[in-house]
Amino acid sequence: MIDTLQGSCPFALRASVLACGLLFVGNASAGEGDVASLVLGQSFIRDSNLFRLSDGADTQTLLGTSDRSDTISRTEAILKVDLPVSRQRFLVDVGLAHLRYDRFSFLSHDAYTSSGKWLWELGNRFRGDVILEHNKTLTGFTDFRRPVRNLGTYSRGSASGYYWFHPEWGVGGAVGHVRSNNSSQVLVDADNRNDIVEVGLQHKRPNGNELGLRVRRTDSTYPNRQDVNGRLVDNSFVQDEVLVVGSWKVTAASTLSGYVGRSERSYDDVPERDFSTPTAKLSYDWIIDPRLTLNLSARRELSSVDDVNPTSLITRALGAAVIWAATPKINVEGRLERAKRDFRADVGVALLGNAQREDKVRTATIAALYRALRGLQFSLSYTDERRDSNFADNQYKANVILAGAQITF
């Protein structure tokens, strides 16, 4: 990759890399049909409440300063490869980013992402993919609200295959393994492994409409037990899901897509944590005219919050986004989402009788993108995020401003 993006890279040198890219962008921008492209980017982020602390938090004691804001510089390089070989297609993305924190400099780090995907076909009836991912980045502070530098490593490997016994009907499945590790001892209880097995039936219409059935089992293992008042608790669980997935072209200019289903989690160590819940995620996209697009979304999702207290999270949210192509070179986008987060299967609730945590989150974003030249673009965004909670310490307000430039060769 690029040596100047390594951890000791001074800011002046990183800026010169960006400047050199700007000088040559007119002659080096990527074109259609290119197998490989290189993306260089520089962005600056101003976060008013980096650790997502409540208004009543003793910032001086927690952080050693009364100022909870910070400015982050992010310099990155991403290599993208899209290689078709006969009926096969290979996709590779490798990225390296250097992040420098101005006030809380102990958080400065190098992050990387890497992914490879093989979209395979065998004859006219067998199709699927093989995916490998490996990422390393700083843990965010939305729920892990501590001034601790934790670099989380995420690895994933999966393979899927479908047999199309009819032009419109296919049957198949997938297997996968996901591994997450944390560098800080504060978060070792959240290290986990997930083994996933899925089978499915898929129906595709010539007009593009799709409908499918998925049955999935996830075996989630936590190798390090959590100490709860002297009791070592195993947070491992098994999750079973049944999902109906689909995509429906409502009109020539609008599409409804997503899934509905049901999920069930069971814990061997503390069965009082067992629960089941309906799940759904629906998205409606409407191209009102060539310059204006509307997206409406609704979701009820089940996920895990793997911080110092691994637990389950049900998020119910409504969102809307409008994208306006003001000119051929300028796009403006606005997004708003309101979400309610219910924390389930908390070991503190099951064993100690603690109250169950509930949050309400509102996030509003406005962003603009300017394509100055072929391969060169500038971006600017502002995000306002507010969270209310029945636990006062979990409430916060934060504003984030991002300004960036990106060059593609």
mmCIF file of C-alpha atoms in Angstrom:
data_model
loop_
_atom_site.group_PDB
_atom_site.id
_atom_site.type_symbol
_atom_site.label_atom_id
_atom_site.label_comp_id
_atom_site.label_asym_id
_atom_site.label_seq_id
_atom_site.Cartn_x
_atom_site.Cartn_y
_atom_site.Cartn_z
ATOM 1 C CA MET A 1 0.000 0.000 0.000
ATOM 2 C CA ILE A 2 1.142 3.589 0.426
ATOM 3 C CA ASP A 3 3.913 4.051 2.992
ATOM 4 C CA THR A 4 2.875 7.611 3.834
ATOM 5 C CA LEU A 5 -0.368 6.355 5.314
ATOM 6 C CA GLN A 6 1.274 4.295 8.032
ATOM 7 C CA GLY A 7 0.902 5.106 11.725
ATOM 8 C CA SER A 8 3.833 7.527 12.085
ATOM 9 C CA CYS A 9 2.852 9.570 9.020
ATOM 10 C CA PRO A 10 2.984 13.320 9.848
ATOM 11 C CA PHE A 11 0.041 15.470 8.851
ATOM 12 C CA ALA A 12 2.087 17.657 6.462
ATOM 13 C CA LEU A 13 3.193 14.604 4.510
ATOM 14 C CA ARG A 14 -0.342 13.195 4.368
ATOM 15 C CA ALA A 15 -1.584 16.544 3.057
ATOM 16 C CA SER A 16 1.103 16.540 0.368
ATOM 17 C CA VAL A 17 -0.104 13.147 -0.830
ATOM 18 C CA LEU A 18 -3.575 14.608 -1.280
ATOM 19 C CA ALA A 19 -2.177 17.689 -3.039
ATOM 20 C CA CYS A 20 -0.191 15.558 -5.481
ATOM 21 C CA GLY A 21 -3.332 13.601 -6.260
ATOM 22 C CA LEU A 22 -5.186 16.843 -7.010
ATOM 23 C CA LEU A 23 -2.503 17.911 -9.469
ATOM 24 C CA PHE A 24 -2.729 14.738 -11.498
ATOM 25 C CA VAL A 25 -6.425 13.930 -11.228
ATOM 26 C CA GLY A 26 -7.195 15.303 -14.674
ATOM 27 C CA ASN A 27 -4.942 12.741 -16.314
ATOM 28 C CA ALA A 28 -5.287 9.831 -13.894
ATOM 29 C CA SER A 29 -8.972 9.493 -13.070
ATOM 30 C CA ALA A 30 -10.455 6.037 -13.413
ATOM 31 C CA GLY A 31 -12.554 5.256 -16.446
ATOM 32 C CA GLU A 32 -15.395 2.859 -17.126
ATOM 33 C CA GLY A 33 -14.208 -0.670 -17.710
ATOM 34 C CA ASP A 34 -11.045 -0.301 -15.612
ATOM 35 C CA VAL A 35 -10.212 -3.458 -13.658
ATOM 36 C CA ALA A 36 -8.532 -1.602 -10.787
ATOM 37 C CA SER A 37 -8.910 1.839 -9.230
ATOM 38 C CA LEU A 38 -7.203 3.676 -6.397
ATOM 39 C CA VAL A 39 -9.133 6.047 -4.128
ATOM 40 C CA LEU A 40 -7.295 8.621 -1.998
ATOM 41 C CA GLY A 41 -9.242 10.611 0.558
ATOM 42 C CA GLN A 42 -8.747 13.222 3.234
ATOM 43 C CA SER A 43 -11.463 14.254 5.673
ATOM 44 C CA PHE A 44 -11.755 16.267 8.866
ATOM 45 C CA ILE A 45 -14.394 15.517 11.490
ATOM 46 C CA ARG A 46 -15.477 17.809 14.314
ATOM 47 C CA ASP A 47 -17.336 15.916 17.051
ATOM 48 C CA SER A 48 -18.873 17.969 19.877
ATOM 49 C CA ASN A 49 -19.220 15.011 22.272
ATOM 50 C CA LEU A 50 -16.759 12.324 21.263
ATOM 51 C CA PHE A 51 -17.417 9.912 24.152
ATOM 52 C CA ARG A 52 -21.215 10.466 24.079
ATOM 53 C CA LEU A 53 -21.333 11.667 27.680
ATOM 54 C CA SER A 54 -24.516 12.919 29.353
ATOM 55 C CA ASP A 55 -24.955 16.582 30.252
ATOM 56 C CA GLY A 56 -24.491 15.740 33.929
ATOM 57 C CA ALA A 57 -21.266 13.768 33.510
ATOM 58 C CA ASP A 58 -18.178 14.978 35.391
ATOM 59 C CA THR A 59 -16.101 15.583 32.272
ATOM 60 C CA GLN A 60 -13.085 16.898 34.183
ATOM 61 C CA THR A 61 -12.809 13.711 36.261
ATOM 62 C CA LEU A 62 -13.499 11.316 33.387
ATOM 63 C CA LEU A 63 -11.409 12.966 30.679
ATOM 64 C CA GLY A 64 -9.022 15.269 32.508
ATOM 65 C CA THR A 65 -10.491 18.257 30.684
ATOM 66 C CA SER A 66 -13.773 20.145 30.663
ATOM 67 C CA ASP A 67 -13.898 19.999 26.845
ATOM 68 C CA ARG A 68 -15.520 16.835 25.475
ATOM 69 C CA SER A 69 -15.106 17.741 21.771
ATOM 70 C CA ASP A 70 -12.380 16.725 19.348
ATOM 71 C CA THR A 71 -11.227 17.150 15.746
ATOM 72 C CA ILE A 72 -10.232 14.022 13.846
ATOM 73 C CA SER A 73 -8.147 13.881 10.683
ATOM 74 C CA ARG A 74 -8.683 10.818 8.490
ATOM 75 C CA THR A 75 -6.363 10.030 5.581
ATOM 76 C CA GLU A 76 -7.152 6.912 3.598
ATOM 77 C CA ALA A 77 -6.281 4.919 0.529
ATOM 78 C CA ILE A 78 -8.505 2.222 -0.965
ATOM 79 C CA LEU A 79 -7.591 -0.163 -3.763
ATOM 80 C CA LYS A 80 -10.558 -1.621 -5.640
ATOM 81 C CA VAL A 81 -10.408 -4.489 -8.126
ATOM 82 C CA ASP A 82 -13.316 -5.710 -10.265
ATOM 83 C CA LEU A 83 -12.142 -8.571 -12.447
ATOM 84 C CA PRO A 84 -14.553 -10.573 -14.626
ATOM 85 C CA VAL A 85 -13.199 -13.915 -15.843
ATOM 86 C CA SER A 86 -15.559 -15.697 -18.221
ATOM 87 C CA ARG A 87 -18.710 -16.258 -16.133
ATOM 88 C CA GLN A 88 -16.910 -15.596 -12.861
ATOM 89 C CA ARG A 89 -16.378 -12.210 -11.193
ATOM 90 C CA PHE A 90 -13.790 -11.314 -8.573
ATOM 91 C CA LEU A 91 -14.120 -8.220 -6.360
ATOM 92 C CA VAL A 92 -11.361 -7.052 -4.009
ATOM 93 C CA ASP A 93 -11.285 -3.993 -1.723
ATOM 94 C CA VAL A 94 -8.253 -3.183 0.424
ATOM 95 C CA GLY A 95 -8.213 0.018 2.461
ATOM 96 C CA LEU A 96 -5.855 1.658 4.931
ATOM 97 C CA ALA A 97 -6.723 4.743 6.996
ATOM 98 C CA HIS A 98 -4.697 6.846 9.409
ATOM 99 C CA LEU A 99 -6.797 8.658 12.020
ATOM 100 C CA ARG A 100 -5.318 11.394 14.169
ATOM 101 C CA TYR A 101 -7.219 12.822 17.160
ATOM 102 C CA ASP A 102 -6.292 16.380 18.077
ATOM 103 C CA ARG A 103 -7.291 16.565 21.765
ATOM 104 C CA PHE A 104 -7.556 12.881 22.778
ATOM 105 C CA SER A 105 -4.402 11.846 20.939
ATOM 106 C CA PHE A 106 -4.236 8.437 22.656
ATOM 107 C CA LEU A 107 -7.045 7.349 20.323
ATOM 108 C CA SER A 108 -4.975 7.940 17.157
ATOM 109 C CA HIS A 109 -4.621 4.717 15.211
ATOM 110 C CA ASP A 110 -4.367 2.988 11.860
ATOM 111 C CA ALA A 111 -7.472 1.204 10.630
ATOM 112 C CA TYR A 112 -7.715 -1.203 7.754
ATOM 113 C CA THR A 113 -10.391 -3.007 5.805
ATOM 114 C CA SER A 114 -10.020 -5.866 3.364
ATOM 115 C CA SER A 115 -12.600 -7.910 1.529
ATOM 116 C CA GLY A 116 -12.659 -10.367 -1.335
ATOM 117 C CA LYS A 117 -15.702 -11.712 -3.109
ATOM 118 C CA TRP A 118 -15.984 -14.411 -5.768
ATOM 119 C CA LEU A 119 -19.323 -14.371 -7.598
ATOM 120 C CA TRP A 120 -19.345 -17.790 -9.182
ATOM 121 C CA GLU A 121 -21.440 -19.540 -11.815
ATOM 122 C CA LEU A 122 -21.348 -23.161 -12.911
ATOM 123 C CA GLY A 123 -23.347 -23.817 -16.052
ATOM 124 C CA ASN A 124 -26.750 -22.194 -16.233
ATOM 125 C CA ARG A 125 -28.178 -23.524 -12.972
ATOM 126 C CA PHE A 126 -25.597 -23.075 -10.198
ATOM 127 C CA ARG A 127 -24.736 -19.635 -8.809
ATOM 128 C CA GLY A 128 -23.394 -18.302 -5.532
ATOM 129 C CA ASP A 129 -20.577 -16.438 -3.835
ATOM 130 C CA VAL A 130 -17.572 -16.852 -1.561
ATOM 131 C CA ILE A 131 -16.752 -13.902 0.728
ATOM 132 C CA LEU A 132 -13.758 -13.149 2.954
ATOM 133 C CA GLU A 133 -13.456 -10.025 5.146
ATOM 134 C CA HIS A 134 -10.981 -8.799 7.723
ATOM 135 C CA ASN A 135 -11.247 -5.354 9.350
ATOM 136 C CA LYS A 136 -9.648 -3.532 12.255
ATOM 137 C CA THR A 137 -10.889 -0.211 13.617
ATOM 138 C CA LEU A 138 -11.518 1.778 16.786
ATOM 139 C CA THR A 139 -14.636 0.826 18.758
ATOM 140 C CA GLY A 140 -17.218 3.612 18.673
ATOM 141 C CA PHE A 141 -18.510 5.282 21.812
ATOM 142 C CA THR A 142 -22.270 5.231 21.244
ATOM 143 C CA ASP A 143 -22.686 2.498 23.865
ATOM 144 C CA PHE A 144 -19.100 1.998 25.024
ATOM 145 C CA ARG A 145 -18.882 5.465 26.602
ATOM 146 C CA ARG A 146 -15.446 5.233 28.176
ATOM 147 C CA PRO A 147 -12.162 7.016 27.359
ATOM 148 C CA VAL A 148 -10.539 3.707 26.395
ATOM 149 C CA ARG A 149 -8.699 2.912 23.157
ATOM 150 C CA ASN A 150 -10.063 -0.408 21.939
ATOM 151 C CA LEU A 151 -9.259 -1.699 18.483
ATOM 152 C CA GLY A 152 -11.796 -4.268 17.390
ATOM 153 C CA THR A 153 -10.894 -6.926 14.839
ATOM 154 C CA TYR A 154 -13.661 -8.413 12.714
ATOM 155 C CA SER A 155 -13.224 -11.440 10.444
ATOM 156 C CA ARG A 156 -15.824 -13.137 8.300
ATOM 157 C CA GLY A 157 -15.833 -16.036 5.875
ATOM 158 C CA SER A 158 -18.929 -17.298 4.079
ATOM 159 C CA ALA A 159 -20.012 -19.313 1.077
ATOM 160 C CA SER A 160 -23.416 -19.597 -0.566
ATOM 161 C CA GLY A 161 -24.819 -21.535 -3.488
ATOM 162 C CA TYR A 162 -28.177 -21.862 -5.222
ATOM 163 C CA TYR A 163 -29.404 -24.434 -7.728
ATOM 164 C CA TRP A 164 -31.896 -22.936 -10.214
ATOM 165 C CA PHE A 165 -33.966 -25.968 -11.137
ATOM 166 C CA HIS A 166 -36.327 -23.654 -13.070
ATOM 167 C CA PRO A 167 -35.643 -20.239 -14.688
ATOM 168 C CA GLU A 168 -37.683 -18.634 -11.890
ATOM 169 C CA TRP A 169 -37.019 -20.974 -8.956
ATOM 170 C CA GLY A 170 -33.873 -21.682 -6.969
ATOM 171 C CA VAL A 171 -33.004 -23.627 -3.816
ATOM 172 C CA GLY A 172 -29.797 -23.471 -1.814
ATOM 173 C CA GLY A 173 -28.129 -22.202 1.313
ATOM 174 C CA ALA A 174 -25.092 -20.667 2.952
ATOM 175 C CA VAL A 175 -22.568 -21.255 5.705
ATOM 176 C CA GLY A 176 -20.445 -18.672 7.479
ATOM 177 C CA HIS A 177 -18.101 -17.995 10.363
ATOM 178 C CA VAL A 178 -17.673 -14.589 12.037
ATOM 179 C CA ARG A 179 -15.045 -13.746 14.651
ATOM 180 C CA SER A 180 -14.714 -10.559 16.729
ATOM 181 C CA ASN A 181 -11.829 -9.725 19.079
ATOM 182 C CA ASN A 182 -10.981 -6.677 21.200
ATOM 183 C CA SER A 183 -7.575 -5.255 22.083
ATOM 184 C CA SER A 184 -8.591 -3.788 25.475
ATOM 185 C CA GLN A 185 -8.960 -5.947 28.579
ATOM 186 C CA VAL A 186 -12.068 -3.920 29.418
ATOM 187 C CA LEU A 187 -13.856 -5.565 26.485
ATOM 188 C CA VAL A 188 -12.488 -9.121 26.428
ATOM 189 C CA ASP A 189 -15.856 -10.415 27.685
ATOM 190 C CA ALA A 190 -17.305 -9.268 24.348
ATOM 191 C CA ASP A 191 -15.008 -11.403 22.151
ATOM 192 C CA ASN A 192 -17.253 -13.763 20.236
ATOM 193 C CA ARG A 193 -17.522 -16.370 17.489
ATOM 194 C CA ASN A 194 -20.563 -16.960 15.286
ATOM 195 C CA ASP A 195 -21.218 -20.042 13.163
ATOM 196 C CA ILE A 196 -24.101 -19.561 10.726
ATOM 197 C CA VAL A 197 -26.045 -22.061 8.639
ATOM 198 C CA GLU A 198 -28.866 -21.059 6.287
ATOM 199 C CA VAL A 199 -31.155 -22.762 3.777
ATOM 200 C CA GLY A 200 -33.484 -20.970 1.414
ATOM 201 C CA LEU A 201 -35.939 -21.008 -1.474
ATOM 202 C CA GLN A 202 -35.979 -18.182 -4.029
ATOM 203 C CA HIS A 203 -38.471 -17.100 -6.706
ATOM 204 C CA LYS A 204 -37.606 -14.474 -9.351
ATOM 205 C CA ARG A 205 -40.040 -13.069 -11.882
ATOM 206 C CA PRO A 206 -38.973 -11.793 -15.335
ATOM 207 C CA ASN A 207 -40.208 -8.308 -14.342
ATOM 208 C CA GLY A 208 -37.635 -8.176 -11.508
ATOM 209 C CA ASN A 209 -39.927 -8.999 -8.577
ATOM 210 C CA GLU A 210 -38.439 -11.475 -6.082
ATOM 211 C CA LEU A 211 -39.713 -13.507 -3.131
ATOM 212 C CA GLY A 212 -37.731 -15.864 -0.938
ATOM 213 C CA LEU A 213 -37.803 -17.896 2.273
ATOM 214 C CA ARG A 214 -34.775 -18.153 4.579
ATOM 215 C CA VAL A 215 -34.286 -20.386 7.612
ATOM 216 C CA ARG A 216 -31.127 -19.551 9.560
ATOM 217 C CA ARG A 217 -29.373 -20.721 12.721
ATOM 218 C CA THR A 218 -26.566 -18.797 14.428
ATOM 219 C CA ASP A 219 -24.476 -20.410 17.158
ATOM 220 C CA SER A 220 -22.831 -17.498 19.013
ATOM 221 C CA THR A 221 -20.020 -18.334 21.454
ATOM 222 C CA TYR A 222 -18.302 -16.037 23.960
ATOM 223 C CA PRO A 223 -14.994 -17.645 25.006
ATOM 224 C CA ASN A 224 -14.489 -15.311 27.991
ATOM 225 C CA ARG A 225 -17.081 -15.461 30.743
ATOM 226 C CA GLN A 226 -18.547 -12.339 32.336
ATOM 227 C CA ASP A 227 -18.156 -11.786 36.069
ATOM 228 C CA VAL A 228 -21.564 -10.836 37.525
ATOM 229 C CA ASN A 229 -21.248 -10.357 41.306
ATOM 230 C CA GLY A 230 -18.802 -13.255 41.534
ATOM 231 C CA ARG A 231 -20.685 -15.548 39.165
ATOM 232 C CA LEU A 232 -18.980 -16.300 35.846
ATOM 233 C CA VAL A 233 -21.732 -16.124 33.218
ATOM 234 C CA ASP A 234 -21.501 -17.676 29.762
ATOM 235 C CA ASN A 235 -23.145 -15.243 27.290
ATOM 236 C CA SER A 236 -23.255 -17.797 24.465
ATOM 237 C CA PHE A 237 -26.608 -18.240 22.717
ATOM 238 C CA VAL A 238 -28.320 -19.903 19.778
ATOM 239 C CA GLN A 239 -30.479 -17.793 17.475
ATOM 240 C CA ASP A 240 -33.035 -19.264 15.075
ATOM 241 C CA GLU A 241 -34.638 -17.121 12.370
ATOM 242 C CA VAL A 242 -37.312 -17.552 9.728
ATOM 243 C CA LEU A 243 -37.419 -14.738 7.171
ATOM 244 C CA VAL A 244 -39.499 -13.911 4.112
ATOM 245 C CA VAL A 245 -37.422 -11.654 1.851
ATOM 246 C CA GLY A 246 -38.535 -9.879 -1.282
ATOM 247 C CA SER A 247 -38.472 -6.998 -3.712
ATOM 248 C CA TRP A 248 -41.554 -5.638 -5.514
ATOM 249 C CA LYS A 249 -41.601 -3.032 -8.265
ATOM 250 C CA VAL A 250 -44.688 -1.084 -7.233
ATOM 251 C CA THR A 251 -44.458 1.169 -10.288
ATOM 252 C CA ALA A 252 -41.869 1.809 -12.979
ATOM 253 C CA ALA A 253 -40.297 4.406 -10.670
ATOM 254 C CA SER A 254 -40.749 2.860 -7.208
ATOM 255 C CA THR A 255 -39.671 -0.317 -5.416
ATOM 256 C CA LEU A 256 -40.571 -1.885 -2.066
ATOM 257 C CA SER A 257 -37.955 -4.286 -0.662
ATOM 258 C CA GLY A 258 -36.934 -5.927 2.592
ATOM 259 C CA TYR A 259 -37.879 -8.797 4.865
ATOM 260 C CA VAL A 260 -40.268 -9.861 7.623
ATOM 261 C CA GLY A 261 -39.746 -12.747 10.003
ATOM 262 C CA ARG A 262 -39.251 -13.957 13.525
ATOM 263 C CA SER A 263 -36.141 -14.532 15.631
ATOM 264 C CA GLU A 264 -35.636 -16.567 18.791
ATOM 265 C CA ARG A 265 -32.640 -16.534 21.122
ATOM 266 C CA SER A 266 -31.896 -19.132 23.778
ATOM 267 C CA TYR A 267 -29.159 -19.076 26.441
ATOM 268 C CA ASP A 268 -27.965 -22.328 28.003
ATOM 269 C CA ASP A 269 -26.311 -20.748 31.045
ATOM 270 C CA VAL A 270 -29.140 -18.379 32.085
ATOM 271 C CA PRO A 271 -32.377 -19.560 30.411
ATOM 272 C CA GLU A 272 -34.270 -16.664 32.025
ATOM 273 C CA ARG A 273 -32.736 -14.541 29.262
ATOM 274 C CA ASP A 274 -34.501 -16.480 26.459
ATOM 275 C CA PHE A 275 -36.883 -14.515 24.246
ATOM 276 C CA SER A 276 -38.374 -14.329 20.745
ATOM 277 C CA THR A 277 -39.432 -11.328 18.693
ATOM 278 C CA PRO A 278 -40.832 -10.440 15.262
ATOM 279 C CA THR A 279 -38.329 -8.743 12.945
ATOM 280 C CA ALA A 280 -38.753 -6.711 9.769
ATOM 281 C CA LYS A 281 -36.939 -4.236 7.564
ATOM 282 C CA LEU A 282 -38.778 -2.480 4.744
ATOM 283 C CA SER A 283 -37.517 0.167 2.343
ATOM 284 C CA TYR A 284 -39.553 2.115 -0.218
ATOM 285 C CA ASP A 285 -37.581 3.896 -2.966
ATOM 286 C CA TRP A 286 -39.353 6.333 -5.265
ATOM 287 C CA ILE A 287 -37.698 8.211 -8.121
ATOM 288 C CA ILE A 288 -40.041 11.202 -8.186
ATOM 289 C CA ASP A 289 -38.202 12.666 -11.175
ATOM 290 C CA PRO A 290 -34.628 12.289 -12.535
ATOM 291 C CA ARG A 291 -33.384 14.863 -10.014
ATOM 292 C CA LEU A 292 -35.341 13.881 -6.904
ATOM 293 C CA THR A 293 -35.399 10.557 -5.023
ATOM 294 C CA LEU A 294 -37.325 9.674 -1.850
ATOM 295 C CA ASN A 295 -36.594 6.791 0.502
ATOM 296 C CA LEU A 296 -38.870 5.715 3.370
ATOM 297 C CA SER A 297 -37.814 2.976 5.773
ATOM 298 C CA ALA A 298 -39.134 1.043 8.737
ATOM 299 C CA ARG A 299 -37.299 -1.598 10.703
ATOM 300 C CA ARG A 300 -37.518 -3.804 13.740
ATOM 301 C CA GLU A 301 -34.116 -5.427 13.987
ATOM 302 C CA LEU A 302 -32.453 -7.739 16.461
ATOM 303 C CA SER A 303 -28.743 -7.300 17.067
ATOM 304 C CA SER A 304 -26.124 -7.685 19.790
ATOM 305 C CA VAL A 305 -24.481 -4.940 21.823
ATOM 306 C CA ASP A 306 -21.094 -6.379 22.658
ATOM 307 C CA ASP A 307 -19.639 -3.826 25.050
ATOM 308 C CA VAL A 308 -18.765 -4.373 28.727
ATOM 309 C CA ASN A 309 -22.156 -6.020 29.230
ATOM 310 C CA PRO A 310 -23.017 -8.194 26.201
ATOM 311 C CA THR A 311 -26.758 -8.110 25.612
ATOM 312 C CA SER A 312 -29.403 -8.158 22.895
ATOM 313 C CA LEU A 313 -30.877 -5.077 21.275
ATOM 314 C CA ILE A 314 -34.225 -4.643 19.532
ATOM 315 C CA THR A 315 -34.309 -1.467 17.454
ATOM 316 C CA ARG A 316 -37.604 -0.089 16.114
ATOM 317 C CA ALA A 317 -37.066 2.821 13.751
ATOM 318 C CA LEU A 318 -38.740 4.984 11.119
ATOM 319 C CA GLY A 319 -36.636 6.928 8.642
ATOM 320 C CA ALA A 320 -36.892 9.189 5.624
ATOM 321 C CA ALA A 321 -34.309 10.464 3.150
ATOM 322 C CA VAL A 322 -34.472 12.858 0.223
ATOM 323 C CA ILE A 323 -31.737 13.082 -2.421
ATOM 324 C CA TRP A 324 -31.791 16.089 -4.725
ATOM 325 C CA ALA A 325 -29.539 16.418 -7.763
ATOM 326 C CA ALA A 326 -29.406 20.213 -7.695
ATOM 327 C CA THR A 327 -27.060 20.300 -10.727
ATOM 328 C CA PRO A 328 -25.176 17.628 -12.701
ATOM 329 C CA LYS A 329 -22.273 18.178 -10.268
ATOM 330 C CA ILE A 330 -24.032 18.861 -6.949
ATOM 331 C CA ASN A 331 -26.120 16.466 -4.860
ATOM 332 C CA VAL A 332 -27.869 17.419 -1.620
ATOM 333 C CA GLU A 333 -29.218 14.803 0.789
ATOM 334 C CA GLY A 334 -31.273 15.006 3.955
ATOM 335 C CA ARG A 335 -31.935 12.121 6.360
ATOM 336 C CA LEU A 336 -34.012 11.790 9.510
ATOM 337 C CA GLU A 337 -34.501 8.725 11.702
ATOM 338 C CA ARG A 338 -36.279 8.169 15.005
ATOM 339 C CA ALA A 339 -35.521 4.943 16.824
ATOM 340 C CA LYS A 340 -36.463 3.189 20.030
ATOM 341 C CA ARG A 341 -33.950 0.711 21.436
ATOM 342 C CA ASP A 342 -34.990 -2.002 23.888
ATOM 343 C CA PHE A 343 -32.192 -3.936 25.611
ATOM 344 C CA ARG A 344 -33.201 -7.571 26.063
ATOM 345 C CA ALA A 345 -31.481 -10.560 27.670
ATOM 346 C CA ASP A 346 -29.440 -8.317 29.980
ATOM 347 C CA VAL A 347 -27.805 -10.575 32.533
ATOM 348 C CA GLY A 348 -28.225 -7.825 35.150
ATOM 349 C CA VAL A 349 -31.997 -7.927 34.635
ATOM 350 C CA ALA A 350 -32.163 -11.721 34.734
ATOM 351 C CA LEU A 351 -29.906 -12.311 37.753
ATOM 352 C CA LEU A 352 -29.962 -9.080 39.758
ATOM 353 C CA GLY A 353 -33.434 -7.700 39.062
ATOM 354 C CA ASN A 354 -32.085 -4.496 37.467
ATOM 355 C CA ALA A 355 -34.395 -2.320 35.394
ATOM 356 C CA GLN A 356 -34.420 -2.938 31.652
ATOM 357 C CA ARG A 357 -32.802 -0.158 29.649
ATOM 358 C CA GLU A 358 -34.778 1.713 26.963
ATOM 359 C CA ASP A 359 -33.429 4.455 24.692
ATOM 360 C CA LYS A 360 -34.964 6.868 22.220
ATOM 361 C CA VAL A 361 -32.653 8.211 19.512
ATOM 362 C CA ARG A 362 -33.188 10.933 16.932
ATOM 363 C CA THR A 363 -30.629 11.427 14.169
ATOM 364 C CA ALA A 364 -30.803 14.164 11.523
ATOM 365 C CA THR A 365 -28.235 14.633 8.749
ATOM 366 C CA ILE A 366 -27.832 17.031 5.861
ATOM 367 C CA ALA A 367 -25.038 16.456 3.350
ATOM 368 C CA ALA A 368 -23.775 17.897 0.081
ATOM 369 C CA LEU A 369 -21.533 16.343 -2.566
ATOM 370 C CA TYR A 370 -19.717 18.347 -5.254
ATOM 371 C CA ARG A 371 -18.097 16.563 -8.224
ATOM 372 C CA ALA A 372 -15.506 19.124 -9.241
ATOM 373 C CA LEU A 373 -13.778 17.089 -11.952
ATOM 374 C CA ARG A 374 -13.894 13.546 -13.232
ATOM 375 C CA GLY A 375 -12.597 11.475 -10.335
ATOM 376 C CA LEU A 376 -12.510 14.349 -7.854
ATOM 377 C CA GLN A 377 -15.279 15.117 -5.367
ATOM 378 C CA PHE A 378 -15.768 17.155 -2.202
ATOM 379 C CA SER A 379 -18.260 16.397 0.570
ATOM 380 C CA LEU A 380 -19.684 18.282 3.538
ATOM 381 C CA SER A 381 -22.171 17.005 6.132
ATOM 382 C CA TYR A 382 -23.722 17.963 9.454
ATOM 383 C CA THR A 383 -25.317 15.447 11.847
ATOM 384 C CA ASP A 384 -27.334 16.176 14.986
ATOM 385 C CA GLU A 385 -27.857 13.181 17.273
ATOM 386 C CA ARG A 386 -29.814 13.096 20.529
ATOM 387 C CA ARG A 387 -30.555 10.178 22.837
ATOM 388 C CA ASP A 388 -32.975 9.984 25.750
ATOM 389 C CA SER A 389 -32.947 7.012 28.107
ATOM 390 C CA ASN A 390 -34.569 5.733 31.284
ATOM 391 C CA PHE A 391 -30.944 5.573 32.531
ATOM 392 C CA ALA A 392 -29.869 9.213 32.832
ATOM 393 C CA ASP A 393 -26.176 8.414 32.304
ATOM 394 C CA ASN A 394 -26.982 7.073 28.825
ATOM 395 C CA GLN A 395 -28.510 10.321 27.577
ATOM 396 C CA TYR A 396 -26.429 12.563 25.340
ATOM 397 C CA LYS A 397 -26.380 15.195 22.615
ATOM 398 C CA ALA A 398 -23.794 15.327 19.853
ATOM 399 C CA ASN A 399 -23.136 17.311 16.694
ATOM 400 C CA VAL A 400 -20.755 16.054 14.018
ATOM 401 C CA ILE A 401 -19.407 18.081 11.091
ATOM 402 C CA LEU A 402 -17.471 16.328 8.317
ATOM 403 C CA ALA A 403 -15.588 17.890 5.411
ATOM 404 C CA GLY A 404 -13.686 15.756 2.954
ATOM 405 C CA ALA A 405 -12.166 15.316 -0.484
ATOM 406 C CA GLN A 406 -11.716 12.137 -2.512
ATOM 407 C CA ILE A 407 -9.805 11.348 -5.681
ATOM 408 C CA THR A 408 -10.237 8.219 -7.787
ATOM 409 C CA PHE A 409 -7.478 7.087 -10.140
#
